[in-house]
mmCIF file of C-alpha atoms in Angstrom:
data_model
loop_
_atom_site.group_PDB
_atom_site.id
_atom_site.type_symbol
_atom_site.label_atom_id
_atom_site.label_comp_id
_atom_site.label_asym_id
_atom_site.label_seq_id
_atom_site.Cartn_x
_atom_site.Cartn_y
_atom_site.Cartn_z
ATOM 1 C CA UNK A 1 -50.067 -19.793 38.071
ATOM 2 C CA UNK A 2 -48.922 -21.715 41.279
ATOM 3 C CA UNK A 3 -46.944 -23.890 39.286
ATOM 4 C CA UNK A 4 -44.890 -20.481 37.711
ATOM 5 C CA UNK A 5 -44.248 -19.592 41.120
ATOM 6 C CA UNK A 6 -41.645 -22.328 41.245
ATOM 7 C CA UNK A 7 -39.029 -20.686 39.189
ATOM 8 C CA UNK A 8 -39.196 -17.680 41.213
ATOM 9 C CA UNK A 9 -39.066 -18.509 45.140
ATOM 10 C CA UNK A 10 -36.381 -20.806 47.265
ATOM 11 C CA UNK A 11 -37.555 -24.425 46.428
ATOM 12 C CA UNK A 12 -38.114 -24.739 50.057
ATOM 13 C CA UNK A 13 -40.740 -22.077 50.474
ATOM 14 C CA UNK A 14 -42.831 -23.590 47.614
ATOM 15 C CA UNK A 15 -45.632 -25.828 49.723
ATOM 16 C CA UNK A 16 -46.369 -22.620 52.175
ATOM 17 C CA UNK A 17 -46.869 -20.209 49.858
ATOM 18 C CA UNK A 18 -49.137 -22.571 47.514
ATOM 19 C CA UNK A 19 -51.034 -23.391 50.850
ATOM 20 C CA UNK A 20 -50.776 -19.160 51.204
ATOM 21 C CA UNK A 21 -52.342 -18.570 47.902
ATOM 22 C CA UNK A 22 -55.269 -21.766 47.982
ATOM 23 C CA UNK A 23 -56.403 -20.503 51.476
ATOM 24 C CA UNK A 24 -56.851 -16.293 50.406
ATOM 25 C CA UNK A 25 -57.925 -17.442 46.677
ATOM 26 C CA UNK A 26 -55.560 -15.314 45.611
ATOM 27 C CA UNK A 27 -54.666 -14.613 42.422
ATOM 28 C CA UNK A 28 -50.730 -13.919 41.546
ATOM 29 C CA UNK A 29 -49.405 -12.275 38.055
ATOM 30 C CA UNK A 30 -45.762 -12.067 37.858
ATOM 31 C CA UNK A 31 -45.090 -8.623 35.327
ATOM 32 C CA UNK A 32 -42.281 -6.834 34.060
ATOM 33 C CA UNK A 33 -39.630 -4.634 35.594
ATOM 34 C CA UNK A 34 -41.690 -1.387 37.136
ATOM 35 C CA UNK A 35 -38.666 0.693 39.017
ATOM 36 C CA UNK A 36 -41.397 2.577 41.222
ATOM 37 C CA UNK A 37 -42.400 -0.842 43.135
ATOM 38 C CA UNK A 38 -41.503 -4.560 43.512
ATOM 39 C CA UNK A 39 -45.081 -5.767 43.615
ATOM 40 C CA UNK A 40 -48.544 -4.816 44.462
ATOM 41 C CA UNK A 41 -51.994 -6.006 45.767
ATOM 42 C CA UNK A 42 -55.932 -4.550 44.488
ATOM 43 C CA UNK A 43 -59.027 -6.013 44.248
ATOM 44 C CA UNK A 44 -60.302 -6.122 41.000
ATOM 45 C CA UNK A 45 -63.804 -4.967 39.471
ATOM 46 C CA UNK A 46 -65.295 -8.823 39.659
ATOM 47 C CA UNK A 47 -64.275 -9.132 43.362
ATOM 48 C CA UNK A 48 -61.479 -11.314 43.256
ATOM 49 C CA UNK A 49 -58.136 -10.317 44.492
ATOM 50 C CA UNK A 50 -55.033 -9.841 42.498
ATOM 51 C CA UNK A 51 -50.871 -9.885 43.492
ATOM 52 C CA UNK A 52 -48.482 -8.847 41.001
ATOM 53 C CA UNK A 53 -44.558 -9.087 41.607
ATOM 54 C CA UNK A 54 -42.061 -7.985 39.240
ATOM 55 C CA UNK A 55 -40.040 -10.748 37.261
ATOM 56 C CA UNK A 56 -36.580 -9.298 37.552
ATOM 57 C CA UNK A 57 -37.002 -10.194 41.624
ATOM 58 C CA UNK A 58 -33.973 -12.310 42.818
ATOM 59 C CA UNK A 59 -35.598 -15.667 44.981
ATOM 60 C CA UNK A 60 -35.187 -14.304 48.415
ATOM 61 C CA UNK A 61 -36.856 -10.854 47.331
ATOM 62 C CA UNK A 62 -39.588 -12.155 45.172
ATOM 63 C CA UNK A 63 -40.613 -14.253 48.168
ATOM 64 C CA UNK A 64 -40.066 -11.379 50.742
ATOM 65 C CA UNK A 65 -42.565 -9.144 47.986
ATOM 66 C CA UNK A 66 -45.159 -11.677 47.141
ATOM 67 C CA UNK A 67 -45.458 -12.658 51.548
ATOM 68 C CA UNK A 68 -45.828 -8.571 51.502
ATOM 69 C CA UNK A 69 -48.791 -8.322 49.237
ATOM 70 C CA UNK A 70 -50.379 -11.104 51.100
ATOM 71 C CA UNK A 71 -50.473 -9.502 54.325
ATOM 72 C CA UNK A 72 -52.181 -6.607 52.607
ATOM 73 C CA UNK A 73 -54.701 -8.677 51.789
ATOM 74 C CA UNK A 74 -55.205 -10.662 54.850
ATOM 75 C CA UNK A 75 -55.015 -7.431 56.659
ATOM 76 C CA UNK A 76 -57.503 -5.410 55.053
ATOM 77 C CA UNK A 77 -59.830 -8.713 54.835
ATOM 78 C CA UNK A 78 -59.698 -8.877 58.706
ATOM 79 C CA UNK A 79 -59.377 -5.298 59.765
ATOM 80 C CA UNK A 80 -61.493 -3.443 56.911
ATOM 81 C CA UNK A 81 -60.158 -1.198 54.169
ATOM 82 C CA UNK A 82 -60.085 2.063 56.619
ATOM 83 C CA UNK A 83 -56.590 0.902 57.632
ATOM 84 C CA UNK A 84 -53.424 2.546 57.182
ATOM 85 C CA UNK A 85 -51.944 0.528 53.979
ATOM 86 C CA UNK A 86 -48.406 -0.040 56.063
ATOM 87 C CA UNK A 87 -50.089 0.456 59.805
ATOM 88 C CA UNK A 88 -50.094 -1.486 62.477
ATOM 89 C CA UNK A 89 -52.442 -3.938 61.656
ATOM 90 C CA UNK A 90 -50.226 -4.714 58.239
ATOM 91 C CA UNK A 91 -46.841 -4.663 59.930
ATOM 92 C CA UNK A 92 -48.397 -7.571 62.722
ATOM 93 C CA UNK A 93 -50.059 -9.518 59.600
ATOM 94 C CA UNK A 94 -46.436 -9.255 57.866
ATOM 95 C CA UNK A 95 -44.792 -10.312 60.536
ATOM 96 C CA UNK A 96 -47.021 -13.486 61.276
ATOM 97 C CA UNK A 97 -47.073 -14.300 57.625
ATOM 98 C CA UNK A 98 -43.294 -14.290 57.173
ATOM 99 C CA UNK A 99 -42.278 -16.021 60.709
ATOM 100 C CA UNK A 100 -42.215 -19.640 58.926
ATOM 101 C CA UNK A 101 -40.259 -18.612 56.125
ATOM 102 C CA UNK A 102 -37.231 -17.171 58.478
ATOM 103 C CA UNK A 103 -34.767 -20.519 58.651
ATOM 104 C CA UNK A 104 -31.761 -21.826 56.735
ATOM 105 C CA UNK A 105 -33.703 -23.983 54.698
ATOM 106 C CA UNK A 106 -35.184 -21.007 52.794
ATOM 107 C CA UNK A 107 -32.759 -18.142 53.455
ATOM 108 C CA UNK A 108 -29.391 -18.472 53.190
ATOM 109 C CA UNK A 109 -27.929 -18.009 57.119
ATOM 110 C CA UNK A 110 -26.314 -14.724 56.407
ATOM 111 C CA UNK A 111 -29.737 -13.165 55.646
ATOM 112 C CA UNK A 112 -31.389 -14.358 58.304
ATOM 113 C CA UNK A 113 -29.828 -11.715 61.573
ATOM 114 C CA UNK A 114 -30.998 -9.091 58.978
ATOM 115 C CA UNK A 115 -34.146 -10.407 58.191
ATOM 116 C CA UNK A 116 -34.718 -11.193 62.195
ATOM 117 C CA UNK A 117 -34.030 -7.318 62.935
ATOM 118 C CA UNK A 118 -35.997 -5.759 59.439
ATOM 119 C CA UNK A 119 -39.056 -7.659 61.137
ATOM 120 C CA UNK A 120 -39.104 -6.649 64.440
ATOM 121 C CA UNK A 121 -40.344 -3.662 62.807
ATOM 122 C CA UNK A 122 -41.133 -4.210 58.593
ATOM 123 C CA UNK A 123 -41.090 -1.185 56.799
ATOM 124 C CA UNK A 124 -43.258 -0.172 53.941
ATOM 125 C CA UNK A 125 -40.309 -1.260 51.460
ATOM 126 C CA UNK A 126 -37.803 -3.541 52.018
ATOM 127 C CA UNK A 127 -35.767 -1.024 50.309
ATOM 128 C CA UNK A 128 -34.985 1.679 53.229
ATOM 129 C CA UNK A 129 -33.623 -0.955 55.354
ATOM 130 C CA UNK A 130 -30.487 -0.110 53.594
ATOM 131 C CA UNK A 131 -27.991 -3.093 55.081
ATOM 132 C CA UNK A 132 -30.618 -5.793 54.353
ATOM 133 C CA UNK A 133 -31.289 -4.599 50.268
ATOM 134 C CA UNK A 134 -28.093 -4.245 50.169
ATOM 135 C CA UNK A 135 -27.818 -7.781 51.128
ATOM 136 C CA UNK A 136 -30.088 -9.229 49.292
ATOM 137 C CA UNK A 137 -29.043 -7.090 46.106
ATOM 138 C CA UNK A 138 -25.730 -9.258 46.092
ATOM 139 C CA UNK A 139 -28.645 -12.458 45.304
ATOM 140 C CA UNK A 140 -29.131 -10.364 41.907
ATOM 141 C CA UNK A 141 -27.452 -10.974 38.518
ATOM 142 C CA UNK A 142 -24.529 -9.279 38.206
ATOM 143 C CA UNK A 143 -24.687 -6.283 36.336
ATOM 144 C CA UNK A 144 -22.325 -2.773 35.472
ATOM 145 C CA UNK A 145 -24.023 -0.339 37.926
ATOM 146 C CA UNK A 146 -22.843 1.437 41.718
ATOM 147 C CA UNK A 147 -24.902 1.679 44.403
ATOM 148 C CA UNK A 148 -24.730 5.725 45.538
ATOM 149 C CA UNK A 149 -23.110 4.670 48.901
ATOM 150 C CA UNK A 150 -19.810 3.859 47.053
ATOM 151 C CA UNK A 151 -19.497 6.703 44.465
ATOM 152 C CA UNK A 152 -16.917 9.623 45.471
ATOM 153 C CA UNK A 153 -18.285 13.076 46.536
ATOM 154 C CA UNK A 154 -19.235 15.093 43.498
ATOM 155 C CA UNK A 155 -19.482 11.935 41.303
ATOM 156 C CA UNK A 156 -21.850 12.414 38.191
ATOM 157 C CA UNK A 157 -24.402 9.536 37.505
ATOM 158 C CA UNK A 158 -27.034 8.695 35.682
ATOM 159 C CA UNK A 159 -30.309 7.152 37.176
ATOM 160 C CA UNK A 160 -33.167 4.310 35.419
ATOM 161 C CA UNK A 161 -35.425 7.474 33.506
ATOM 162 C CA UNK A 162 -31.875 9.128 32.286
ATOM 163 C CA UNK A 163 -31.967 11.995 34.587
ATOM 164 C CA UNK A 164 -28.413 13.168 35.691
ATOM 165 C CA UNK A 165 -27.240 13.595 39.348
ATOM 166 C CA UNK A 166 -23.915 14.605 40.917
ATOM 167 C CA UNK A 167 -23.701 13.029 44.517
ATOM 168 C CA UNK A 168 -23.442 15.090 47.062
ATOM 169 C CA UNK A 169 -23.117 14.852 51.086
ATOM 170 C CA UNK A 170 -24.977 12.537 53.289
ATOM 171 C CA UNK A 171 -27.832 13.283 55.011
ATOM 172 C CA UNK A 172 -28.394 11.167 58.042
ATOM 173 C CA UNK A 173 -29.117 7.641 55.966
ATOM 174 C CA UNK A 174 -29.702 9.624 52.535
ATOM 175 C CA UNK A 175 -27.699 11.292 50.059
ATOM 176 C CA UNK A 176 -28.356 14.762 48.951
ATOM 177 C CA UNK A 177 -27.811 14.418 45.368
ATOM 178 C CA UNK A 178 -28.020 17.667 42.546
ATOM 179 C CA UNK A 179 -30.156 17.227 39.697
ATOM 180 C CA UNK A 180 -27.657 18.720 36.831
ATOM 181 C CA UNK A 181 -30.441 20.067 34.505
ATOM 182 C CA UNK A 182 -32.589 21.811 37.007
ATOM 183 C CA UNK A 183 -30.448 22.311 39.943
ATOM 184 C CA UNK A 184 -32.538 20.961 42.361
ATOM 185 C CA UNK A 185 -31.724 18.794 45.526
ATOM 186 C CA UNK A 186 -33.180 15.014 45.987
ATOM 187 C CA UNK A 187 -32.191 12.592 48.402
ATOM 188 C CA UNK A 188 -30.927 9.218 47.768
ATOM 189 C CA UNK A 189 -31.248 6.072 49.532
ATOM 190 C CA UNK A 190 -27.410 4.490 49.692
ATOM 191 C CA UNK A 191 -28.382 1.182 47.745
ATOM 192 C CA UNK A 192 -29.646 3.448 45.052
ATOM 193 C CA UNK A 193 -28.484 1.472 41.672
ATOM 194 C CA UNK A 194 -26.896 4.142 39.510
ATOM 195 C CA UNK A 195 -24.821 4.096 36.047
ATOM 196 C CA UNK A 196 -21.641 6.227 36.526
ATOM 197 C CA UNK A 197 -20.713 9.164 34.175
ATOM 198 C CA UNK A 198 -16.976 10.521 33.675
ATOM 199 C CA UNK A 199 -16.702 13.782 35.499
#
């Protein structure tokens, strides 16, 4: 499995997350596209201890999302499973985990301010620090969609399951958006990926 882990991570970051992995016995599966979640960490019925990170993960985020799952791990070995899965304890392990990654050999330089600020305080996704996934989304292979942030008021779009959505004001950091079919309000992250649909 370590040896799969070279197409997806910076060449650079290889050796410490091999050394990682040999030193939790930890087990890493690399799956398909799920759009609920970039990765996760369980323990599995015959006690050993399982990562799985999605495939479609540019470099930078795959390692970011593997380094995540780890510190679950580490942090519910060392602190016991009564933790909060994104508490304290987690954010600290995270942090420590992650420190020798941050530097230009691994990320490119115009990550790492962003990086240096999501960390001084990681979140439970990556995702809703909106100016860093934003960053790294522009590490992803191109493709057609908009991220909500850019569509015009009252734009129509279409989201992953199909469901349509016309955008609507912003919220603080979130969109309100309108569900066309039901009529009801969600909110949006701005780096919401979106197909557009003529109004």
């Amino acid at each position: 499995m370590q040896n799969d882990l070279k197409d997806f991570i910076p060449e650079k970051a290889y050796d410490q997350v091999v050394n990682l992995l040999n030193y939790d016995h930890l087990v890493v599966k690399i799956k398909k596209e799920r759009k609920t979640r970039h990765g996760d960490y369980k323990q599995l019925p015959n006690g050993k201890h399982q990562i799985t990170v999605n495939s479609n993960l540019n470099s930078f985020r795959f390692l970011i999302t593997l380094v995540h799952e780890i510190a679950h791990f580490e942090a519910y070995n060392k602190f016991g499973k009564a933790i909060k899965p994104h508490g304290i304890e987690w954010k600290h392990t995270f942090q420590r985990l992650m420190l020798p990654f941050l530097n230009p050999h691994i990320f490119p330089s115009e990550l790492l301010p962003l990086l240096a600020k999501h960390f001084k305080n990681p979140k439970a996704s990556s995702d809703t620090d909106v100016p860093l996934a934003y960053a790294l989304k522009q590490y992803d292979e191109p493709n057609d969609k908009s991220f909500i942030f850019e569509l015009p008021l009252h734009q129509t779009f279409k989201i992953y399951n199909g469901r349509v959505f016309r955008k609507g004001l912003k919220r603080r950091t979130r969109y309100e958006c309108v569900e066309l079919k039901t009529g009801k309000i969600y909110l949006f992250n701005a780096n919401v990926e979106v197909d557009l649909i003529d109004n």
